[in-house]
Amino acid sequence: MKYGLQLFSVRDITEKDMEGALKAVAEMGYASVEFAGFFDHPAEEIKGWLDQYGLTASGTHTGLWGLTDEVLEDVIAYHKAIGCKDIIIPFEPLKTKEDVDRVVDRINTLLPRLEKEGIRLHYHNHAHEFQPNEDGIIPEEELIARTKVLLEVDTYWVYAAEKDPVAFLREHKDRIQVIHLKDGKGGDSCASLGQGIAPVADVRKAAIELGFDMVVESEGLDPTGLEEVQRCMDFLKAEDQKDGK
């Protein structure tokens, strides 16, 4: 199987050594990376490193603050230059109905503009989108009902919200192309794959069955990002062996 990595997992080195991070995760066996910032590196430099280490850019976490009308053309050009066709909104507070309306309106404005350029827009959830906000609105339900944004399902945060991540993937399979494969120990406490309490093996199997791309995210930097994502890859290789892959 091919697995991607959300580079936030190795944020302890990406800002000061992006090339070293890309080289290291490629050597571990990750096939693609999802960026969480470019740290002022030109697109040509990023693309050169991706090509050098045999990686592809599966997506970027780019907040709505980075998708304003003033910068949108430059963002699109950068993504095209690195061969990236997916932009993922990583987080929005969504605390009130006003917040939800603002995000829904902006997503609905962005969707056709990005689609015209061959770029897909996704929303990455945390746990709070599944819980009523200050105005009693469940933000995830609003995003699903009022937009056509794709869902980058962070399966641990679904679990932390006391939902069944496998059931959620099946229910919304037509809105999903990629998931975050993540483990944790409950609440905000994350863990390397296989070292927490989330049903990551079942999530992996469901993602394979449904044809979703899988991007690993492991946020603990325990004791370093690279050591943590190596443990995640070790877990995945063991699961692959069980499947005879």
GROMACS .gro file of C-alpha atoms in nm:
model
  245
    1MET     CA    1   0.000   0.000   0.000
    2LYS     CA    2   0.100   0.360  -0.051
    3TYR     CA    3   0.071   0.603   0.238
    4GLY     CA    4   0.113   0.976   0.263
    5LEU     CA    5   0.228   1.189   0.555
    6GLN     CA    6   0.095   1.518   0.684
    7LEU     CA    7   0.414   1.715   0.742
    8PHE     CA    8   0.273   1.875   1.056
    9SER     CA    9   0.380   1.544   1.208
   10VAL     CA   10   0.745   1.648   1.165
   11ARG     CA   11   0.697   2.018   1.232
   12ASP     CA   12   0.998   2.012   1.462
   13ILE     CA   13   1.223   2.006   1.155
   14THR     CA   14   1.028   2.126   0.849
   15GLU     CA   15   1.069   2.496   0.920
   16LYS     CA   16   1.446   2.473   0.946
   17ASP     CA   17   1.516   2.177   0.715
   18MET     CA   18   1.234   2.106   0.471
   19GLU     CA   19   1.461   1.915   0.235
   20GLY     CA   20   1.589   1.694   0.516
   21ALA     CA   21   1.234   1.620   0.626
   22LEU     CA   22   1.127   1.521   0.276
   23LYS     CA   23   1.431   1.301   0.229
   24ALA     CA   24   1.381   1.127   0.563
   25VAL     CA   25   1.011   1.048   0.520
   26ALA     CA   26   1.069   0.924   0.165
   27GLU     CA   27   1.336   0.687   0.295
   28MET     CA   28   1.086   0.555   0.551
   29GLY     CA   29   0.853   0.458   0.270
   30TYR     CA   30   0.600   0.742   0.256
   31ALA     CA   31   0.492   0.799  -0.104
   32SER     CA   32   0.340   1.145  -0.073
   33VAL     CA   33   0.331   1.443   0.159
   34GLU     CA   34   0.063   1.686   0.263
   35PHE     CA   35   0.215   2.023   0.334
   36ALA     CA   36   0.146   2.239   0.639
   37GLY     CA   37   0.329   2.548   0.522
   38PHE     CA   38   0.615   2.606   0.279
   39PHE     CA   39   0.829   2.833   0.501
   40ASP     CA   40   0.911   3.076   0.220
   41HIS     CA   41   1.058   2.811  -0.011
   42PRO     CA   42   0.987   2.888  -0.377
   43ALA     CA   43   0.763   2.643  -0.559
   44GLU     CA   44   1.045   2.541  -0.791
   45GLU     CA   45   1.260   2.441  -0.494
   46ILE     CA   46   0.980   2.236  -0.335
   47LYS     CA   47   0.904   2.064  -0.666
   48GLY     CA   48   1.273   1.986  -0.714
   49TRP     CA   49   1.293   1.816  -0.375
   50LEU     CA   50   0.972   1.622  -0.436
   51ASP     CA   51   1.108   1.492  -0.764
   52GLN     CA   52   1.451   1.419  -0.618
   53TYR     CA   53   1.309   1.203  -0.340
   54GLY     CA   54   1.029   1.039  -0.537
   55LEU     CA   55   0.743   1.209  -0.356
   56THR     CA   56   0.421   1.371  -0.472
   57ALA     CA   57   0.229   1.654  -0.308
   58SER     CA   58  -0.103   1.501  -0.208
   59GLY     CA   59  -0.239   1.826  -0.071
   60THR     CA   60  -0.178   2.131   0.140
   61HIS     CA   61  -0.336   2.252   0.459
   62THR     CA   62  -0.420   2.610   0.368
   63GLY     CA   63  -0.653   2.810   0.589
   64LEU     CA   64  -0.916   3.049   0.463
   65TRP     CA   65  -0.687   3.330   0.575
   66GLY     CA   66  -0.451   3.206   0.302
   67LEU     CA   67  -0.724   3.186   0.038
   68THR     CA   68  -0.835   3.548   0.025
   69ASP     CA   69  -0.904   3.717  -0.307
   70GLU     CA   70  -0.579   3.911  -0.272
   71VAL     CA   71  -0.360   3.600  -0.275
   72LEU     CA   72  -0.575   3.334  -0.441
   73GLU     CA   73  -0.414   3.358  -0.786
   74ASP     CA   74  -0.067   3.321  -0.636
   75VAL     CA   75  -0.180   3.023  -0.426
   76ILE     CA   76  -0.325   2.853  -0.732
   77ALA     CA   77  -0.008   2.915  -0.930
   78TYR     CA   78   0.208   2.774  -0.647
   79HIS     CA   79  -0.003   2.458  -0.627
   80LYS     CA   80   0.015   2.407  -1.000
   81ALA     CA   81   0.391   2.453  -0.993
   82ILE     CA   82   0.439   2.176  -0.736
   83GLY     CA   83   0.184   1.946  -0.902
   84CYS     CA   84  -0.070   1.967  -0.620
   85LYS     CA   85  -0.441   1.945  -0.702
   86ASP     CA   86  -0.587   1.949  -0.351
   87ILE     CA   87  -0.626   2.227  -0.098
   88ILE     CA   88  -0.753   2.136   0.249
   89ILE     CA   89  -0.892   2.389   0.494
   90PRO     CA   90  -0.732   2.264   0.818
   91PHE     CA   91  -0.939   2.436   1.084
   92GLU     CA   92  -1.203   2.699   1.144
   93PRO     CA   93  -1.340   2.790   1.488
   94LEU     CA   94  -1.710   2.771   1.387
   95LYS     CA   95  -1.817   2.876   1.736
   96THR     CA   96  -2.131   3.063   1.628
   97LYS     CA   97  -2.390   3.066   1.351
   98GLU     CA   98  -2.213   3.374   1.215
   99ASP     CA   99  -1.887   3.179   1.197
  100VAL     CA  100  -2.057   2.892   1.016
  101ASP     CA  101  -2.231   3.122   0.768
  102ARG     CA  102  -1.903   3.301   0.694
  103VAL     CA  103  -1.717   2.976   0.628
  104VAL     CA  104  -2.000   2.829   0.420
  105ASP     CA  105  -2.020   3.144   0.207
  106ARG     CA  106  -1.645   3.152   0.148
  107ILE     CA  107  -1.629   2.783   0.062
  108ASN     CA  108  -1.912   2.824  -0.188
  109THR     CA  109  -1.728   3.116  -0.346
  110LEU     CA  110  -1.400   2.926  -0.365
  111LEU     CA  111  -1.531   2.595  -0.498
  112PRO     CA  112  -1.607   2.701  -0.859
  113ARG     CA  113  -1.298   2.920  -0.880
  114LEU     CA  114  -1.069   2.637  -0.774
  115GLU     CA  115  -1.254   2.377  -0.980
  116LYS     CA  116  -1.197   2.591  -1.288
  117GLU     CA  117  -0.823   2.563  -1.217
  118GLY     CA  118  -0.836   2.186  -1.162
  119ILE     CA  119  -0.799   2.212  -0.784
  120ARG     CA  120  -1.025   2.035  -0.533
  121LEU     CA  121  -1.122   2.191  -0.201
  122HIS     CA  122  -1.157   1.981   0.117
  123TYR     CA  123  -1.238   2.052   0.481
  124HIS     CA  124  -1.039   1.876   0.756
  125ASN     CA  125  -1.236   1.819   1.073
  126HIS     CA  126  -1.147   1.825   1.437
  127ALA     CA  127  -1.380   1.702   1.710
  128HIS     CA  128  -1.560   2.032   1.761
  129GLU     CA  129  -1.739   2.022   1.424
  130PHE     CA  130  -1.943   1.725   1.549
  131GLN     CA  131  -2.065   1.899   1.863
  132PRO     CA  132  -2.323   2.177   1.899
  133ASN     CA  133  -2.164   2.520   1.895
  134GLU     CA  134  -2.268   2.822   2.102
  135ASP     CA  135  -2.580   2.864   1.888
  136GLY     CA  136  -2.674   2.497   1.895
  137ILE     CA  137  -2.554   2.428   1.541
  138ILE     CA  138  -2.351   2.118   1.453
  139PRO     CA  139  -2.093   2.262   1.209
  140GLU     CA  140  -2.010   1.938   1.027
  141GLU     CA  141  -2.375   1.887   0.938
  142GLU     CA  142  -2.394   2.244   0.808
  143LEU     CA  143  -2.083   2.204   0.591
  144ILE     CA  144  -2.216   1.879   0.445
  145ALA     CA  145  -2.566   2.015   0.379
  146ARG     CA  146  -2.482   2.366   0.260
  147THR     CA  147  -2.166   2.313   0.054
  148LYS     CA  148  -2.016   2.059  -0.182
  149VAL     CA  149  -1.675   2.075  -0.017
  150LEU     CA  150  -1.495   1.742   0.002
  151LEU     CA  151  -1.430   1.597   0.345
  152GLU     CA  152  -1.078   1.515   0.453
  153VAL     CA  153  -1.188   1.302   0.745
  154ASP     CA  154  -0.952   1.306   1.039
  155THR     CA  155  -1.058   0.970   1.173
  156TYR     CA  156  -0.913   1.016   1.521
  157TRP     CA  157  -1.102   1.339   1.579
  158VAL     CA  158  -1.422   1.167   1.465
  159TYR     CA  159  -1.349   0.899   1.726
  160ALA     CA  160  -1.267   1.163   1.989
  161ALA     CA  161  -1.606   1.319   1.918
  162GLU     CA  162  -1.758   0.983   2.020
  163LYS     CA  163  -1.856   0.892   1.665
  164ASP     CA  164  -1.778   0.571   1.477
  165PRO     CA  165  -1.515   0.671   1.218
  166VAL     CA  166  -1.574   0.366   0.999
  167ALA     CA  167  -1.948   0.429   0.990
  168PHE     CA  168  -1.886   0.796   0.907
  169LEU     CA  169  -1.656   0.701   0.619
  170ARG     CA  170  -1.917   0.466   0.477
  171GLU     CA  171  -2.200   0.716   0.517
  172HIS     CA  172  -2.013   0.995   0.340
  173LYS     CA  173  -1.800   0.795   0.097
  174ASP     CA  174  -1.912   1.004  -0.200
  175ARG     CA  175  -1.768   1.320  -0.038
  176ILE     CA  176  -1.433   1.167   0.060
  177GLN     CA  177  -1.113   1.116  -0.138
  178VAL     CA  178  -0.854   1.119   0.137
  179ILE     CA  179  -0.850   1.055   0.511
  180HIS     CA  180  -0.616   1.123   0.798
  181LEU     CA  181  -0.517   0.795   0.956
  182LYS     CA  182  -0.446   0.888   1.316
  183ASP     CA  183  -0.444   0.731   1.660
  184GLY     CA  184  -0.482   0.872   2.008
  185LYS     CA  185  -0.540   0.792   2.371
  186GLY     CA  186  -0.862   0.985   2.418
  187GLY     CA  187  -0.947   1.353   2.407
  188ASP     CA  188  -0.667   1.568   2.271
  189SER     CA  189  -0.397   1.308   2.346
  190CYS     CA  190  -0.256   1.172   2.020
  191ALA     CA  191  -0.037   0.865   1.970
  192SER     CA  192   0.157   0.679   1.704
  193LEU     CA  193  -0.053   0.441   1.498
  194GLY     CA  194  -0.132   0.128   1.694
  195GLN     CA  195  -0.035   0.280   2.027
  196GLY     CA  196  -0.364   0.445   2.111
  197ILE     CA  197  -0.725   0.340   2.151
  198ALA     CA  198  -0.874   0.445   1.817
  199PRO     CA  199  -0.976   0.168   1.571
  200VAL     CA  200  -0.698   0.248   1.325
  201ALA     CA  201  -0.670  -0.105   1.184
  202ASP     CA  202  -1.042  -0.108   1.103
  203VAL     CA  203  -1.022   0.242   0.959
  204ARG     CA  204  -0.732   0.138   0.737
  205LYS     CA  205  -0.923  -0.163   0.607
  206ALA     CA  206  -1.232   0.047   0.535
  207ALA     CA  207  -1.024   0.308   0.353
  208ILE     CA  208  -0.870   0.040   0.134
  209GLU     CA  209  -1.212  -0.108   0.061
  210LEU     CA  210  -1.360   0.233  -0.024
  211GLY     CA  211  -1.062   0.342  -0.231
  212PHE     CA  212  -0.957   0.639  -0.018
  213ASP     CA  213  -0.604   0.774  -0.006
  214MET     CA  214  -0.455   0.757   0.342
  215VAL     CA  215  -0.242   1.031   0.494
  216VAL     CA  216  -0.079   0.960   0.829
  217GLU     CA  217  -0.084   1.230   1.092
  218SER     CA  218   0.084   1.182   1.428
  219GLU     CA  219   0.117   1.497   1.632
  220GLY     CA  220   0.305   1.406   1.949
  221LEU     CA  221   0.671   1.468   1.849
  222ASP     CA  222   0.751   1.176   2.080
  223PRO     CA  223   1.045   1.215   2.126
  224THR     CA  224   1.082   1.361   1.776
  225GLY     CA  225   0.853   1.383   1.477
  226LEU     CA  226   1.066   1.152   1.266
  227GLU     CA  227   1.077   0.883   1.534
  228GLU     CA  228   0.702   0.902   1.575
  229VAL     CA  229   0.622   0.873   1.205
  230GLN     CA  230   0.872   0.587   1.175
  231ARG     CA  231   0.666   0.399   1.434
  232CYS     CA  232   0.356   0.473   1.228
  233MET     CA  233   0.518   0.332   0.915
  234ASP     CA  234   0.633   0.025   1.105
  235PHE     CA  235   0.273  -0.034   1.213
  236LEU     CA  236   0.146   0.007   0.856
  237LYS     CA  237   0.406  -0.227   0.711
  238ALA     CA  238   0.302  -0.487   0.967
  239GLU     CA  239  -0.062  -0.444   0.866
  240ASP     CA  240   0.036  -0.475   0.501
  241GLN     CA  241   0.214  -0.801   0.577
  242LYS     CA  242  -0.098  -0.935   0.747
  243ASP     CA  243  -0.287  -0.860   0.426
  244GLY     CA  244  -0.016  -1.018   0.214
  245LYS     CA  245   0.060  -0.689   0.041
   0.00000   0.00000   0.00000
